[in-house]
């Protein structure tokens, strides 16, 4: 399986004018959640009128949907389909609907099915602990319509985001690596340490720079939402295949080590070094493109 | 298994005076290898007279051993026992012998058995790509004698190293985590990506900050020596147990994900979050102590 990404648009995109209004009212459904608050602040700081609705607000999602030109769904993935089914028919055709879910295939399909307005899928590839959007990646999936999409991508870029336009399928396939497998590895590492009674403070005293970074990644989990991470593992249709491949290579590499097969180990190591070299080059390109 | 570390000495250690000489001649055997060169430069910059021997030098290890008060073995672990057996009996009792191997149990035992001089095991927990010793960790194992050990630890600290004194057994147990398991994970991740034809450049376009860091760790392998990494996996007696535990947790977590057991997933996630919190605190302590 080779991932083929749509080319990221590098041209200047006009950002000041929304399709029909110069400063649309933005509504965030789930606006009291962590990402909801983050985006509410983002839009407020950017000078947009913002309405939010959540379980505790007087403003109901239906009223918000009628009053806003831009509607952002910041919802747990478990309740997402139900809310979209209810709101979709209310949203006027000339409005814009997008979501912030960590998965995109069923989410974009669901929005397209339930609503007639312009639609895009958005996945901010960062959490609410980040201070700003500058240099952070955002995945965008085209749904329906170009005008609002152009406005939305332009706004994100204007505020420093590095956007990538991908199909929902490509997005979810990639997330099986960058999220599901990555979290899987960290969880297994943490559980194994727990099991052996390893005290992180003590092990850090003998950490190499590489393991120190690994521990820093593990520590990032402290800020995350277990419910979201469960859904990322359990709802992505590509997770199982990726975890299977990883586990197979684990079994294979353990065999190589047990059999003291230095030749096989070194071949494998050099293959991964080649990949590492490509990462170094891509990192350079990414930094250069900012 | 709980690791119990010897307390790192925090008091000021006199560094200017070696036991018998104020500025001993330092000999590096394997001084043309990457770490050998690194330490040759380190001692030269610190103002010590330095001799090196290697396969291509006219100076033979035996002659070096007779002329130097401090002898550093910077050798591949495969040839280490043979060289120590040959040189050990030549080294005068009042000299200091240390090594730079990534494992310490059999290495320190070998030096103690073959030589009568003062002995310590040294593991610089960084590679030759690092510019200086400042802030880098160094593990030290006591072998025989206190005077040279005090001088050696003091010198490393004076140049900014963060030293930890551990027993050879504790050292190797810890390396099974910080080196063997860490490299194992990175190799399985890289091989799995290769297998699925993932282009790192493309996947990086959709990387979260956590996965971006994971790719950066993987990329570090590019600078490393496959032979050394093979030995780290295959010669550490604690590797197998650690890899086994990690693999078992992999199998267990895959079962939880397949069965959509959200409750079990969230419990496991929260346990690892607690560990992550301890890492954050230990990182803070480490930074504060520098």
Coordinates of C-alpha atoms in Angstrom, one line a residue:
Chain A
X1 CA 0.0 0.0 0.0
X2 CA 1.5 3.3 -1.1
X3 CA -0.1 6.5 0.2
X4 CA -0.6 9.1 -2.4
X5 CA -1.2 12.5 -1.1
X6 CA -2.9 15.3 -2.9
X7 CA -0.5 18.1 -3.5
X8 CA -0.6 20.7 -0.8
X9 CA -1.7 24.0 -2.3
X10 CA 1.3 26.3 -2.0
X11 CA -0.2 29.3 -3.8
X12 CA -1.5 32.3 -1.9
X13 CA -5.1 31.9 -1.0
X14 CA -7.3 35.0 -0.3
X15 CA -8.4 34.8 3.3
X16 CA -10.2 38.0 4.1
X17 CA -13.4 37.3 2.2
X18 CA -15.8 34.5 3.0
X19 CA -18.0 33.5 0.1
X20 CA -21.0 35.7 1.0
X21 CA -20.0 37.6 4.1
X22 CA -16.7 39.3 5.0
X23 CA -16.8 38.2 8.7
X24 CA -19.1 35.3 9.2
X25 CA -20.4 34.3 12.6
X26 CA -18.7 31.1 13.7
X27 CA -20.6 28.6 15.8
X28 CA -18.9 25.9 17.7
X29 CA -20.9 22.9 18.8
X30 CA -19.2 21.3 21.7
X31 CA -17.6 24.7 22.5
X32 CA -17.0 23.9 26.2
X33 CA -14.7 20.9 25.4
X34 CA -11.0 21.3 25.4
X35 CA -10.6 21.6 21.6
X36 CA -13.9 23.5 21.4
X37 CA -12.5 26.2 23.8
X38 CA -9.2 26.3 21.9
X39 CA -11.0 27.0 18.6
X40 CA -13.4 29.5 20.2
X41 CA -10.4 31.5 21.5
X42 CA -8.8 31.1 18.1
X43 CA -11.8 32.7 16.3
X44 CA -12.3 35.3 18.9
X45 CA -8.7 36.4 18.8
X46 CA -9.0 36.5 15.0
X47 CA -11.9 38.9 15.3
X48 CA -14.9 36.7 14.4
X49 CA -18.2 36.8 16.2
X50 CA -18.4 33.4 18.0
X51 CA -21.3 31.5 19.4
X52 CA -20.9 28.3 21.3
X53 CA -23.3 25.6 22.3
X54 CA -22.7 22.6 24.6
X55 CA -24.7 20.4 26.9
X56 CA -24.6 23.1 29.6
X57 CA -25.3 26.2 27.4
X58 CA -28.7 27.8 27.0
X59 CA -28.0 28.1 23.2
X60 CA -29.1 24.9 21.6
X61 CA -27.2 23.5 18.6
X62 CA -30.3 23.9 16.4
X63 CA -30.4 27.7 17.2
X64 CA -26.7 28.0 16.6
X65 CA -27.0 26.3 13.3
X66 CA -29.6 28.8 12.1
X67 CA -27.6 31.8 13.2
X68 CA -24.0 31.0 12.0
X69 CA -22.5 30.9 8.6
X70 CA -19.7 28.7 9.7
X71 CA -20.5 25.7 12.0
X72 CA -17.7 23.7 13.6
X73 CA -18.5 20.4 15.2
X74 CA -16.1 19.7 18.1
X75 CA -17.7 16.6 19.4
X76 CA -16.7 13.2 20.8
X77 CA -16.7 10.7 17.9
X78 CA -19.2 8.5 19.6
X79 CA -22.0 11.1 19.6
X80 CA -21.0 12.7 16.3
X81 CA -23.4 10.8 13.9
X82 CA -26.4 11.4 16.1
X83 CA -25.8 15.2 16.3
X84 CA -25.1 15.5 12.6
X85 CA -28.3 13.6 11.7
X86 CA -30.3 16.0 13.9
X87 CA -28.6 19.2 12.7
X88 CA -27.8 18.5 9.1
X89 CA -31.3 19.2 7.7
X90 CA -31.5 22.6 9.5
X91 CA -28.2 24.0 8.1
X92 CA -28.8 26.4 5.2
X93 CA -27.3 25.5 1.9
X94 CA -25.0 28.5 1.8
X95 CA -23.4 27.8 5.2
X96 CA -20.2 25.9 5.9
X97 CA -20.0 22.8 8.1
X98 CA -16.8 21.2 9.3
X99 CA -15.7 18.9 12.1
X100 CA -12.5 18.5 14.2
X101 CA -12.6 14.6 14.5
X102 CA -9.4 12.6 14.6
X103 CA -10.9 10.3 11.9
X104 CA -12.4 11.4 8.7
X105 CA -13.9 8.6 6.5
X106 CA -17.2 8.0 8.2
X107 CA -17.3 11.6 9.6
X108 CA -17.1 13.3 6.2
X109 CA -19.5 10.7 4.7
X110 CA -21.9 11.4 7.5
X111 CA -21.9 15.2 7.0
X112 CA -22.3 14.8 3.3
X113 CA -25.3 12.5 3.8
X114 CA -27.1 14.6 6.4
X115 CA -26.5 18.2 5.2
X116 CA -26.8 20.1 1.9
X117 CA -24.4 22.9 2.8
X118 CA -20.7 23.2 1.9
X119 CA -18.7 20.7 3.8
X120 CA -15.1 19.9 4.7
X121 CA -13.4 17.6 7.2
X122 CA -10.7 19.1 9.4
X123 CA -8.3 17.3 11.7
X124 CA -6.0 19.6 13.7
X125 CA -3.0 17.4 14.2
X126 CA -2.3 18.9 17.6
X127 CA -3.9 19.0 21.0
X128 CA -5.3 21.8 23.1
X129 CA -2.0 22.0 25.0
X130 CA -0.4 23.9 22.0
X131 CA -0.4 27.6 22.5
X132 CA -0.9 28.6 18.9
X133 CA -1.5 27.2 15.4
X134 CA 1.9 28.4 14.2
X135 CA 3.9 25.6 12.6
X136 CA 1.2 23.0 13.6
X137 CA -0.2 20.7 10.9
X138 CA -3.9 20.5 10.0
X139 CA -5.3 17.9 7.7
X140 CA -8.2 18.9 5.4
X141 CA -10.6 16.7 3.5
X142 CA -12.7 18.2 0.7
X143 CA -16.4 17.4 1.1
X144 CA -18.7 19.6 -0.9
X145 CA -18.0 23.1 -2.3
X146 CA -14.9 25.1 -3.0
X147 CA -15.6 28.6 -1.8
X148 CA -15.8 28.0 1.9
X149 CA -13.0 25.4 1.6
X150 CA -10.7 28.0 0.1
X151 CA -11.7 30.5 2.9
X152 CA -11.1 27.9 5.6
X153 CA -7.7 26.7 4.4
X154 CA -6.6 30.3 3.8
X155 CA -7.6 31.3 7.4
X156 CA -5.7 28.4 8.9
X157 CA -2.6 29.2 6.8
X158 CA -2.8 32.9 7.6
X159 CA -2.5 31.9 11.3
X160 CA 0.6 29.7 10.6
X161 CA -0.9 26.2 10.2
X162 CA 0.7 23.9 7.7
X163 CA -2.3 22.4 5.9
X164 CA -2.4 19.1 3.9
X165 CA -5.3 18.2 1.7
X166 CA -6.0 14.5 1.6
X167 CA -8.9 12.2 0.9
X168 CA -10.7 10.9 4.0
X169 CA -9.4 7.4 3.2
X170 CA -5.8 8.5 3.0
X171 CA -6.2 10.5 6.2
X172 CA -7.5 7.5 8.2
X173 CA -4.9 5.2 6.7
X174 CA -2.2 7.6 7.8
X175 CA -3.6 8.0 11.2
X176 CA -3.4 4.3 11.8
X177 CA 0.4 5.0 11.8
X178 CA 0.8 8.4 13.2
X179 CA -1.8 8.0 16.0
X180 CA -2.9 4.4 16.5
X181 CA 0.5 2.6 16.2
X182 CA 2.3 5.4 17.9
X183 CA 0.0 5.4 20.9
X184 CA 0.0 1.6 20.9
X185 CA 3.8 1.5 21.1
X186 CA 3.9 4.1 24.0
X187 CA 1.2 2.1 25.9
X188 CA 3.1 -1.2 25.6
X189 CA 6.3 0.5 26.6
X190 CA 4.7 2.1 29.6
X191 CA 2.9 -1.1 30.7
X192 CA 6.1 -3.1 30.4
X193 CA 8.0 -0.6 32.6
X194 CA 5.2 -0.7 35.1
X195 CA 5.3 -4.5 35.1
X196 CA 9.0 -4.6 35.9
X197 CA 8.6 -2.0 38.6
X198 CA 10.8 0.4 36.7
X199 CA 10.9 3.9 38.4
X200 CA 11.1 6.4 35.5
X201 CA 13.1 8.8 37.7
X202 CA 15.8 6.2 38.2
X203 CA 15.8 5.0 34.6
X204 CA 16.1 8.5 33.3
X205 CA 19.4 8.9 35.2
X206 CA 20.8 6.4 32.6
X207 CA 18.9 7.5 29.5
X208 CA 20.5 8.0 26.2
X209 CA 19.3 11.1 24.2
X210 CA 17.1 8.8 22.1
X211 CA 15.5 7.1 25.1
X212 CA 15.1 10.5 26.8
X213 CA 13.1 11.6 23.8
X214 CA 11.0 8.4 23.9
X215 CA 10.2 9.1 27.5
X216 CA 9.2 12.7 26.6
X217 CA 6.8 11.3 24.0
X218 CA 5.4 8.9 26.6
X219 CA 5.0 11.8 29.0
X220 CA 2.8 13.7 26.5
X221 CA 0.1 11.1 27.1
X222 CA -0.4 12.7 30.5
X223 CA -2.2 15.6 28.8
X224 CA -4.5 13.5 26.6
X225 CA -8.0 12.3 26.8
X226 CA -8.3 8.5 27.3
X227 CA -11.7 8.4 25.7
X228 CA -10.4 10.0 22.5
X229 CA -7.5 7.6 22.4
X230 CA -9.8 4.6 22.8
X231 CA -11.8 5.8 19.9
X232 CA -8.7 6.4 17.7
X233 CA -7.7 2.8 18.3
X234 CA -11.1 1.2 18.0
X235 CA -12.8 3.1 15.2
X236 CA -10.0 3.3 12.6
X237 CA -10.6 0.5 10.1
X238 CA -6.8 0.5 9.2
X239 CA -5.5 0.1 12.8
X240 CA -5.7 -3.7 12.9
X241 CA -3.6 -4.2 9.8
X242 CA -0.9 -1.8 10.9
X243 CA -0.7 -3.3 14.4
X244 CA -0.5 -6.8 12.9
X245 CA 2.5 -5.8 10.7
X246 CA 4.2 -4.2 13.6
X247 CA 3.7 -7.3 15.8
X248 CA 4.9 -9.6 13.0
X249 CA 8.1 -7.6 12.7
X250 CA 8.5 -7.8 16.5
X251 CA 8.3 -11.6 16.4
X252 CA 10.7 -11.7 13.5
X253 CA 13.2 -9.4 15.1
X254 CA 13.1 -11.3 18.4
X255 CA 13.9 -14.5 16.4
X256 CA 16.9 -12.8 14.8
X257 CA 18.1 -11.7 18.2
X258 CA 17.6 -15.0 19.8
X259 CA 19.4 -16.8 17.0
X260 CA 22.3 -14.3 17.2
X261 CA 21.9 -13.7 13.4
X262 CA 24.1 -10.7 13.2
X263 CA 23.9 -10.6 9.4
X264 CA 20.1 -10.5 9.3
X265 CA 20.1 -7.9 12.1
X266 CA 22.5 -5.6 10.3
X267 CA 20.6 -5.9 7.0
X268 CA 17.4 -4.9 8.8
X269 CA 19.1 -2.1 10.7
X270 CA 20.5 -0.6 7.5
X271 CA 17.1 -0.7 5.9
X272 CA 15.7 1.3 8.8
X273 CA 18.6 3.7 8.6
X274 CA 17.7 4.4 5.0
X275 CA 14.2 5.3 6.1
X276 CA 15.8 7.5 8.9
X277 CA 17.7 9.3 6.3
X278 CA 14.5 10.1 4.3
X279 CA 13.0 11.4 7.6
X280 CA 15.9 13.7 8.1
X281 CA 15.5 15.1 4.6
X282 CA 11.7 15.5 4.9
X283 CA 12.2 17.3 8.2
X284 CA 14.5 19.7 6.4
X285 CA 12.0 20.2 3.6
X286 CA 9.2 20.8 6.2
X287 CA 11.2 23.4 8.1
X288 CA 12.2 25.1 4.8
X289 CA 8.6 25.3 3.6
X290 CA 7.4 27.1 6.7
Chain B
X1 CA 12.2 -6.1 39.7
X2 CA 13.0 -2.7 41.1
X3 CA 16.2 -1.0 40.1
X4 CA 18.0 0.5 43.0
X5 CA 20.6 3.1 42.0
X6 CA 23.5 4.1 44.0
X7 CA 23.2 7.7 45.0
X8 CA 24.9 10.0 42.6
X9 CA 27.6 11.9 44.4
X10 CA 26.6 15.5 44.5
X11 CA 29.6 16.9 46.5
X12 CA 32.4 18.8 44.9
X13 CA 35.1 16.3 43.8
X14 CA 38.7 17.6 43.3
X15 CA 39.6 17.2 39.7
X16 CA 42.9 18.8 39.2
X17 CA 45.1 16.2 40.9
X18 CA 45.4 12.7 39.7
X19 CA 46.5 10.2 42.4
X20 CA 50.2 10.3 41.6
X21 CA 50.6 12.8 38.8
X22 CA 49.0 16.1 38.2
X23 CA 48.5 15.7 34.4
X24 CA 48.6 12.0 33.5
X25 CA 49.3 10.8 30.0
X26 CA 46.1 9.3 28.6
X27 CA 46.2 6.4 26.2
X28 CA 43.3 5.5 24.0
X29 CA 43.3 2.0 22.6
X30 CA 41.0 2.0 19.6
X31 CA 41.7 5.7 19.3
X32 CA 40.8 5.9 15.6
X33 CA 37.3 4.7 16.0
X34 CA 34.4 7.2 16.3
X35 CA 34.2 7.2 20.1
X36 CA 38.0 6.9 20.3
X37 CA 38.5 10.0 18.3
X38 CA 35.8 11.8 20.3
X39 CA 37.6 11.1 23.6
X40 CA 41.0 11.8 22.1
X41 CA 39.8 15.3 21.2
X42 CA 38.1 15.6 24.6
X43 CA 41.4 14.9 26.5
X44 CA 43.5 17.0 24.1
X45 CA 41.1 20.0 24.5
X46 CA 41.4 19.4 28.3
X47 CA 45.2 19.8 28.1
X48 CA 46.2 16.2 28.6
X49 CA 49.1 14.5 26.7
X50 CA 47.3 11.8 24.6
X51 CA 48.6 8.7 22.9
X52 CA 46.5 6.6 20.7
X53 CA 46.9 3.1 19.3
X54 CA 44.7 1.4 16.8
X55 CA 45.1 -1.3 14.1
X56 CA 46.7 1.2 11.7
X57 CA 49.0 3.0 14.2
X58 CA 52.7 2.3 14.7
X59 CA 52.2 2.6 18.4
X60 CA 51.2 -0.8 19.7
X61 CA 48.7 -1.2 22.6
X62 CA 51.4 -2.9 24.7
X63 CA 53.7 0.1 24.4
X64 CA 50.9 2.5 25.1
X65 CA 49.9 0.6 28.2
X66 CA 53.5 1.0 29.5
X67 CA 53.7 4.7 28.8
X68 CA 50.3 5.9 30.1
X69 CA 48.9 6.4 33.5
X70 CA 45.3 6.4 32.2
X71 CA 44.3 3.7 29.7
X72 CA 40.9 4.0 27.9
X73 CA 39.7 1.0 26.0
X74 CA 37.5 2.1 23.1
X75 CA 37.0 -1.2 21.4
X76 CA 34.2 -3.2 19.8
X77 CA 32.7 -5.5 22.4
X78 CA 33.5 -8.6 20.3
X79 CA 37.3 -8.1 20.5
X80 CA 37.3 -6.6 24.0
X81 CA 38.1 -9.8 26.1
X82 CA 41.0 -10.8 23.9
X83 CA 42.6 -7.3 24.1
X84 CA 42.1 -7.1 27.8
X85 CA 43.6 -10.6 28.3
X86 CA 46.7 -9.6 26.4
X87 CA 47.2 -6.1 27.9
X88 CA 46.0 -6.7 31.5
X89 CA 49.2 -8.2 32.8
X90 CA 51.3 -5.4 31.3
X91 CA 49.5 -2.5 33.0
X92 CA 51.3 -1.2 36.1
X93 CA 49.4 -1.4 39.4
X94 CA 49.3 2.3 39.9
X95 CA 47.7 3.0 36.5
X96 CA 44.0 3.4 35.7
X97 CA 42.1 1.3 33.2
X98 CA 38.6 2.0 32.0
X99 CA 36.5 1.1 29.0
X100 CA 33.7 2.8 27.0
X101 CA 31.6 -0.3 26.3
X102 CA 27.8 -0.1 26.1
X103 CA 27.5 -3.1 28.5
X104 CA 29.3 -3.5 31.8
X105 CA 28.8 -6.8 33.6
X106 CA 31.2 -9.0 31.6
X107 CA 33.4 -6.0 30.7
X108 CA 34.2 -4.9 34.3
X109 CA 34.6 -8.6 35.4
X110 CA 37.0 -9.2 32.5
X111 CA 39.1 -6.1 33.4
X112 CA 39.2 -7.1 37.1
X113 CA 40.3 -10.6 36.2
X114 CA 43.0 -9.7 33.8
X115 CA 44.6 -6.5 35.4
X116 CA 45.8 -5.5 38.8
X117 CA 45.6 -1.8 38.4
X118 CA 42.8 0.5 39.4
X119 CA 39.7 -0.2 37.3
X120 CA 36.3 1.4 36.5
X121 CA 33.7 0.8 33.9
X122 CA 32.5 3.9 31.9
X123 CA 29.5 4.1 29.6
X124 CA 29.1 7.5 27.9
X125 CA 25.3 7.5 27.3
X126 CA 25.7 9.5 24.1
X127 CA 27.2 9.0 20.7
X128 CA 30.0 10.6 18.7
X129 CA 27.5 13.0 17.1
X130 CA 27.3 15.0 20.3
X131 CA 29.4 18.2 20.2
X132 CA 30.3 18.2 23.9
X133 CA 29.8 16.4 27.2
X134 CA 27.8 19.2 28.6
X135 CA 24.5 17.9 30.0
X136 CA 25.1 14.4 28.7
X137 CA 24.9 11.4 30.9
X138 CA 27.7 9.0 31.8
X139 CA 27.3 5.8 33.7
X140 CA 30.2 4.7 35.9
X141 CA 30.7 1.4 37.5
X142 CA 33.2 1.0 40.4
X143 CA 35.8 -1.7 39.7
X144 CA 38.9 -1.5 41.9
X145 CA 40.3 1.5 43.7
X146 CA 38.9 4.9 44.7
X147 CA 41.6 7.4 43.9
X148 CA 41.5 7.3 40.1
X149 CA 37.7 6.8 40.2
X150 CA 37.4 10.1 42.1
X151 CA 39.7 11.8 39.6
X152 CA 37.8 10.3 36.6
X153 CA 34.3 11.2 37.9
X154 CA 35.5 14.7 38.8
X155 CA 37.0 15.3 35.4
X156 CA 33.8 14.2 33.6
X157 CA 31.7 16.4 35.9
X158 CA 34.0 19.4 35.4
X159 CA 33.3 19.1 31.7
X160 CA 29.5 19.1 32.3
X161 CA 28.7 15.4 32.3
X162 CA 25.9 14.2 34.5
X163 CA 27.4 11.0 36.1
X164 CA 25.5 8.1 37.7
X165 CA 27.3 5.5 39.7
X166 CA 25.7 2.1 39.3
X167 CA 26.6 -1.6 39.7
X168 CA 27.5 -3.4 36.4
X169 CA 24.4 -5.5 36.9
X170 CA 22.1 -2.5 37.4
X171 CA 23.7 -0.9 34.4
X172 CA 23.0 -3.8 32.0
X173 CA 19.5 -4.3 33.4
X174 CA 18.7 -0.6 32.7
X175 CA 20.3 -0.8 29.2
X176 CA 17.9 -3.6 28.3
X177 CA 15.3 -0.8 28.5
X178 CA 17.0 2.4 27.4
X179 CA 18.9 0.8 24.6
X180 CA 17.8 -2.7 23.6
X181 CA 14.0 -2.2 23.9
X182 CA 14.2 1.3 22.5
X183 CA 16.1 0.3 19.4
X184 CA 13.9 -2.8 19.1
X185 CA 10.8 -0.6 18.9
X186 CA 12.3 1.8 16.4
X187 CA 13.4 -1.1 14.1
X188 CA 10.0 -2.7 14.2
X189 CA 8.3 0.6 13.5
X190 CA 10.7 1.3 10.6
X191 CA 10.3 -2.2 9.1
X192 CA 6.5 -2.0 9.3
X193 CA 6.5 1.3 7.5
X194 CA 8.8 -0.1 4.8
X195 CA 6.6 -3.1 4.5
X196 CA 3.5 -1.0 3.8
X197 CA 5.5 1.2 1.3
X198 CA 5.0 4.3 3.5
X199 CA 7.0 7.3 2.3
X200 CA 8.3 9.1 5.4
X201 CA 8.1 12.4 3.6
X202 CA 4.4 11.9 2.9
X203 CA 3.5 10.6 6.4
X204 CA 5.4 13.5 8.0
X205 CA 2.9 15.9 6.3
X206 CA 0.3 14.5 8.6
X207 CA 2.4 13.9 11.7
X208 CA 1.2 14.9 15.2
X209 CA 3.9 16.5 17.4
X210 CA 4.2 13.1 19.2
X211 CA 4.7 11.1 16.0
X212 CA 7.1 13.8 14.6
X213 CA 9.3 13.2 17.7
X214 CA 9.0 9.5 17.2
X215 CA 10.3 9.9 13.6
X216 CA 13.1 12.1 14.8
X217 CA 14.2 9.4 17.2
X218 CA 14.0 6.8 14.4
X219 CA 16.1 9.2 12.2
X220 CA 18.9 9.2 14.9
X221 CA 19.6 5.6 13.9
X222 CA 21.0 6.9 10.7
X223 CA 24.1 8.1 12.6
X224 CA 24.7 4.8 14.5
X225 CA 26.9 1.8 14.0
X226 CA 24.8 -1.4 13.1
X227 CA 27.6 -3.6 14.6
X228 CA 27.3 -1.9 18.0
X229 CA 23.5 -2.1 17.9
X230 CA 23.7 -5.8 17.1
X231 CA 25.9 -6.4 20.1
X232 CA 23.7 -4.4 22.4
X233 CA 20.7 -6.6 21.4
X234 CA 22.6 -9.9 21.4
X235 CA 25.0 -9.6 24.4
X236 CA 22.8 -8.1 27.1
X237 CA 21.5 -11.0 29.2
X238 CA 18.4 -9.0 30.3
X239 CA 17.2 -8.1 26.8
X240 CA 15.2 -11.2 26.2
X241 CA 13.0 -10.7 29.4
X242 CA 12.3 -7.1 28.5
X243 CA 11.4 -7.8 24.9
X244 CA 9.2 -10.7 26.1
X245 CA 7.3 -8.4 28.5
X246 CA 6.8 -5.7 25.8
X247 CA 5.6 -8.3 23.3
X248 CA 3.1 -9.8 25.9
X249 CA 1.7 -6.3 26.5
X250 CA 1.4 -5.9 22.7
X251 CA -0.6 -9.1 22.4
X252 CA -2.8 -8.1 25.4
X253 CA -3.4 -4.6 24.1
X254 CA -4.3 -5.9 20.6
X255 CA -6.9 -8.1 22.3
X256 CA -8.4 -5.2 24.2
X257 CA -8.6 -3.2 20.9
X258 CA -10.1 -6.0 18.9
X259 CA -12.7 -6.7 21.6
X260 CA -13.5 -3.0 21.8
X261 CA -13.0 -3.2 25.5
X262 CA -13.1 0.5 26.2
X263 CA -13.0 0.1 30.0
X264 CA -9.8 -2.0 29.9
X265 CA -8.2 0.4 27.4
X266 CA -8.9 3.4 29.6
X267 CA -7.6 1.7 32.7
X268 CA -4.4 0.8 30.9
X269 CA -4.1 4.3 29.4
X270 CA -4.5 5.9 32.8
X271 CA -1.8 3.7 34.3
X272 CA 0.6 4.8 31.6
X273 CA -0.5 8.4 32.1
X274 CA 0.6 8.1 35.8
X275 CA 4.0 6.9 34.6
X276 CA 4.1 9.8 32.2
X277 CA 3.5 12.2 35.0
X278 CA 6.5 10.8 36.9
X279 CA 8.6 11.2 33.8
X280 CA 7.6 14.9 33.6
X281 CA 8.6 15.3 37.3
X282 CA 11.9 13.5 36.8
X283 CA 12.7 15.6 33.8
X284 CA 12.1 18.7 35.9
X285 CA 14.5 17.3 38.6
X286 CA 17.1 16.4 36.1
X287 CA 17.1 19.9 34.5
X288 CA 17.1 21.5 38.0
X289 CA 20.1 19.5 39.1
X290 CA 22.3 20.5 36.2

